[in-house]
Amino acid sequence: MADEFDFGDKVPPSFDRMDGEAKGFNPGLIVLLVVVGLLLTFLVGNYVLYVYAQKTLPPRKKKPVSKKKMKREKLKQGISAPGE
């Protein structure tokens, strides 16, 4: 029975790299590295552009509030609108 499980001289093919023959990388690993690299490049590029835009672009102007809305807000706060 011990003869069936005698793996002493057998090395799995994935670990058999000592024979001088360099085998290529796993194609799945290459695809994964390329995808992760592109994703990281995209995220870092977005961050750099965001920081650059924050520094260089002027702040966005707010829309002017209509007189009707201003009147409504002042009435909510209990302040009478001017001209009433």
Coordinates of N, CA, C and O in Angstrom, one line a residue, residues 2-64:
A2 N 2.0 1.2 0.6 CA 2.9 2.4 0.6 C 3.4 2.7 -0.7 O 3.8 3.8 -1.0
D3 N 3.4 1.7 -1.6 CA 4.0 1.9 -3.0 C 3.1 2.8 -3.8 O 3.5 3.5 -4.7
E4 N 1.7 2.8 -3.5 CA 0.8 3.6 -4.3 C 1.0 5.1 -4.1 O 0.9 5.9 -5.0
F5 N 1.4 5.5 -2.9 CA 1.6 6.9 -2.6 C 3.0 7.4 -2.4 O 3.3 8.3 -1.7
D6 N 3.9 6.8 -3.2 CA 5.3 7.1 -3.1 C 5.6 8.2 -4.1 O 5.9 7.8 -5.3
F7 N 5.6 9.4 -3.7 CA 5.8 10.6 -4.6 C 7.2 11.1 -4.4 O 7.5 12.3 -4.8
G8 N 8.1 10.4 -3.8 CA 9.4 11.0 -3.4 C 10.2 11.5 -4.6 O 10.9 12.5 -4.5
D9 N 10.2 10.8 -5.8 CA 11.0 11.2 -6.9 C 10.2 12.0 -7.9 O 10.8 12.4 -8.9
K10 N 8.9 12.1 -7.7 CA 8.1 12.9 -8.7 C 7.9 14.3 -8.2 O 7.6 14.5 -7.1
V11 N 8.1 15.2 -9.1 CA 7.9 16.7 -8.8 C 6.8 17.2 -9.7 O 6.7 16.9 -10.9
P12 N 5.8 17.9 -9.1 CA 4.7 18.4 -10.0 C 5.3 19.3 -11.1 O 6.3 20.0 -10.9
P13 N 4.7 19.3 -12.3 CA 5.2 20.0 -13.4 C 5.3 21.5 -13.2 O 6.2 22.2 -13.7
S14 N 4.5 22.1 -12.3 CA 4.5 23.5 -12.1 C 5.8 23.9 -11.3 O 6.3 25.0 -11.4
F15 N 6.4 23.0 -10.5 CA 7.6 23.3 -9.8 C 8.8 22.8 -10.4 O 9.9 22.9 -9.9
D16 N 8.7 22.1 -11.6 CA 9.8 21.6 -12.3 C 10.5 22.6 -13.1 O 10.4 22.6 -14.4
R17 N 11.2 23.6 -12.5 CA 11.8 24.7 -13.3 C 13.3 24.5 -13.2 O 14.0 25.4 -13.7
M18 N 13.8 23.5 -12.6 CA 15.3 23.4 -12.4 C 16.0 22.7 -13.5 O 17.2 22.5 -13.5
D19 N 15.3 22.4 -14.6 CA 15.9 21.7 -15.7 C 16.6 22.6 -16.7 O 17.0 22.2 -17.8
G20 N 16.7 23.9 -16.4 CA 17.3 24.8 -17.3 C 16.5 25.4 -18.4 O 16.8 26.4 -19.0
E21 N 15.3 24.8 -18.6 CA 14.4 25.3 -19.6 C 13.4 26.3 -19.0 O 12.5 25.9 -18.2
A22 N 13.5 27.5 -19.3 CA 12.5 28.5 -18.7 C 11.2 28.5 -19.5 O 11.2 28.7 -20.7
K23 N 10.1 28.2 -18.8 CA 8.8 28.2 -19.4 C 8.2 29.5 -19.3 O 8.5 30.3 -18.4
G24 N 7.2 29.8 -20.2 CA 6.5 31.1 -20.3 C 5.6 31.3 -19.1 O 5.3 30.3 -18.4
F25 N 5.1 32.5 -18.9 CA 4.2 32.8 -17.8 C 2.8 32.2 -18.2 O 2.5 31.9 -19.3
N26 N 2.0 32.0 -17.2 CA 0.6 31.6 -17.4 C -0.1 32.7 -18.1 O -0.1 33.8 -17.7
P27 N -0.8 32.4 -19.2 CA -1.5 33.4 -20.0 C -2.6 34.1 -19.2 O -2.8 35.3 -19.3
G28 N -3.2 33.4 -18.3 CA -4.2 34.0 -17.4 C -3.6 35.0 -16.5 O -4.2 36.1 -16.3
L29 N -2.4 34.8 -16.0 CA -1.7 35.7 -15.2 C -1.4 37.0 -16.0 O -1.5 38.1 -15.4
I30 N -0.9 36.8 -17.2 CA -0.6 38.0 -18.0 C -1.8 38.9 -18.3 O -1.8 40.1 -18.1
V31 N -3.0 38.2 -18.6 CA -4.2 39.0 -18.8 C -4.6 39.7 -17.5 O -5.0 40.9 -17.6
L32 N -4.5 39.0 -16.4 CA -4.9 39.7 -15.1 C -4.0 40.9 -14.8 O -4.4 41.9 -14.4
L33 N -2.7 40.7 -15.1 CA -1.7 41.8 -14.8 C -2.0 43.0 -15.7 O -2.0 44.2 -15.3
V34 N -2.3 42.7 -17.0 CA -2.6 43.8 -18.0 C -3.9 44.5 -17.5 O -3.9 45.8 -17.5
V35 N -4.9 43.8 -17.2 CA -6.2 44.4 -16.8 C -6.0 45.2 -15.5 O -6.5 46.4 -15.4
V36 N -5.3 44.7 -14.5 CA -5.1 45.4 -13.3 C -4.2 46.7 -13.6 O -4.5 47.7 -13.0
G37 N -3.2 46.5 -14.4 CA -2.4 47.7 -14.8 C -3.2 48.8 -15.5 O -3.0 50.0 -15.1
L38 N -4.1 48.4 -16.4 CA -4.9 49.4 -17.1 C -5.9 50.1 -16.1 O -6.1 51.3 -16.1
L39 N -6.4 49.3 -15.2 CA -7.3 49.9 -14.2 C -6.6 50.8 -13.3 O -7.1 51.9 -13.0
L40 N -5.4 50.5 -12.8 CA -4.7 51.4 -12.0 C -4.3 52.6 -12.7 O -4.4 53.7 -12.2
T41 N -3.9 52.5 -14.0 CA -3.5 53.6 -14.8 C -4.7 54.6 -14.9 O -4.6 55.8 -14.8
F42 N -5.9 54.0 -15.2 CA -7.1 54.8 -15.3 C -7.4 55.6 -14.0 O -7.7 56.8 -14.0
L43 N -7.3 54.9 -12.9 CA -7.7 55.5 -11.6 C -6.7 56.6 -11.2 O -7.1 57.7 -10.8
V44 N -5.4 56.3 -11.4 CA -4.4 57.3 -11.1 C -4.5 58.5 -12.0 O -4.4 59.6 -11.6
G45 N -4.7 58.3 -13.3 CA -4.9 59.4 -14.2 C -6.1 60.2 -13.9 O -6.0 61.5 -14.0
N46 N -7.2 59.6 -13.5 CA -8.4 60.4 -13.1 C -8.1 61.2 -11.9 O -8.5 62.4 -11.8
Y47 N -7.3 60.7 -10.9 CA -7.0 61.4 -9.7 C -6.1 62.6 -10.0 O -6.3 63.7 -9.5
V48 N -5.1 62.4 -10.9 CA -4.2 63.5 -11.3 C -5.0 64.6 -12.0 O -4.8 65.8 -11.7
L49 N -5.9 64.2 -12.9 CA -6.7 65.2 -13.6 C -7.6 66.0 -12.7 O -7.8 67.2 -12.8
Y50 N -8.1 65.2 -11.7 CA -9.0 65.9 -10.7 C -8.3 66.9 -9.9 O -8.7 68.0 -9.7
V51 N -7.1 66.6 -9.4 CA -6.2 67.5 -8.6 C -5.8 68.7 -9.5 O -5.9 69.8 -9.0
Y52 N -5.5 68.4 -10.7 CA -5.1 69.5 -11.6 C -6.2 70.5 -11.9 O -6.1 71.7 -11.9
A53 N -7.4 69.9 -12.1 CA -8.6 70.7 -12.3 C -9.0 71.5 -11.1 O -9.4 72.7 -11.2
Q54 N -8.8 71.0 -9.9 CA -9.1 71.7 -8.7 C -8.2 72.9 -8.6 O -8.7 74.0 -8.1
K55 N -7.0 72.8 -9.0 CA -6.0 73.9 -8.8 C -6.2 74.9 -9.9 O -6.1 76.1 -9.6
T56 N -6.5 74.5 -11.1 CA -6.4 75.5 -12.2 C -7.8 76.1 -12.6 O -7.8 77.2 -13.0
L57 N -8.9 75.3 -12.5 CA -10.2 75.8 -12.9 C -10.8 76.7 -11.9 O -10.6 76.4 -10.7
P58 N -11.4 77.8 -12.3 CA -12.1 78.7 -11.3 C -13.3 77.9 -10.7 O -13.9 77.0 -11.3
P59 N -13.7 78.2 -9.4 CA -14.8 77.6 -8.9 C -16.1 77.8 -9.7 O -16.2 78.9 -10.3
R60 N -17.0 76.9 -9.7 CA -18.2 77.0 -10.5 C -19.1 78.0 -9.9 O -19.3 78.1 -8.7
K61 N -19.7 78.9 -10.8 CA -20.6 79.9 -10.3 C -21.9 79.3 -9.9 O -22.4 78.4 -10.6
K62 N -22.5 79.7 -8.8 CA -23.8 79.2 -8.4 C -24.9 79.9 -9.3 O -24.8 81.0 -9.7
K63 N -26.0 79.2 -9.5 CA -27.1 79.7 -10.2 C -27.7 80.8 -9.4 O -27.9 80.7 -8.2
P64 N -28.1 81.9 -10.0 CA -28.8 83.0 -9.3 C -30.2 82.5 -8.8 O -30.9 81.8 -9.5

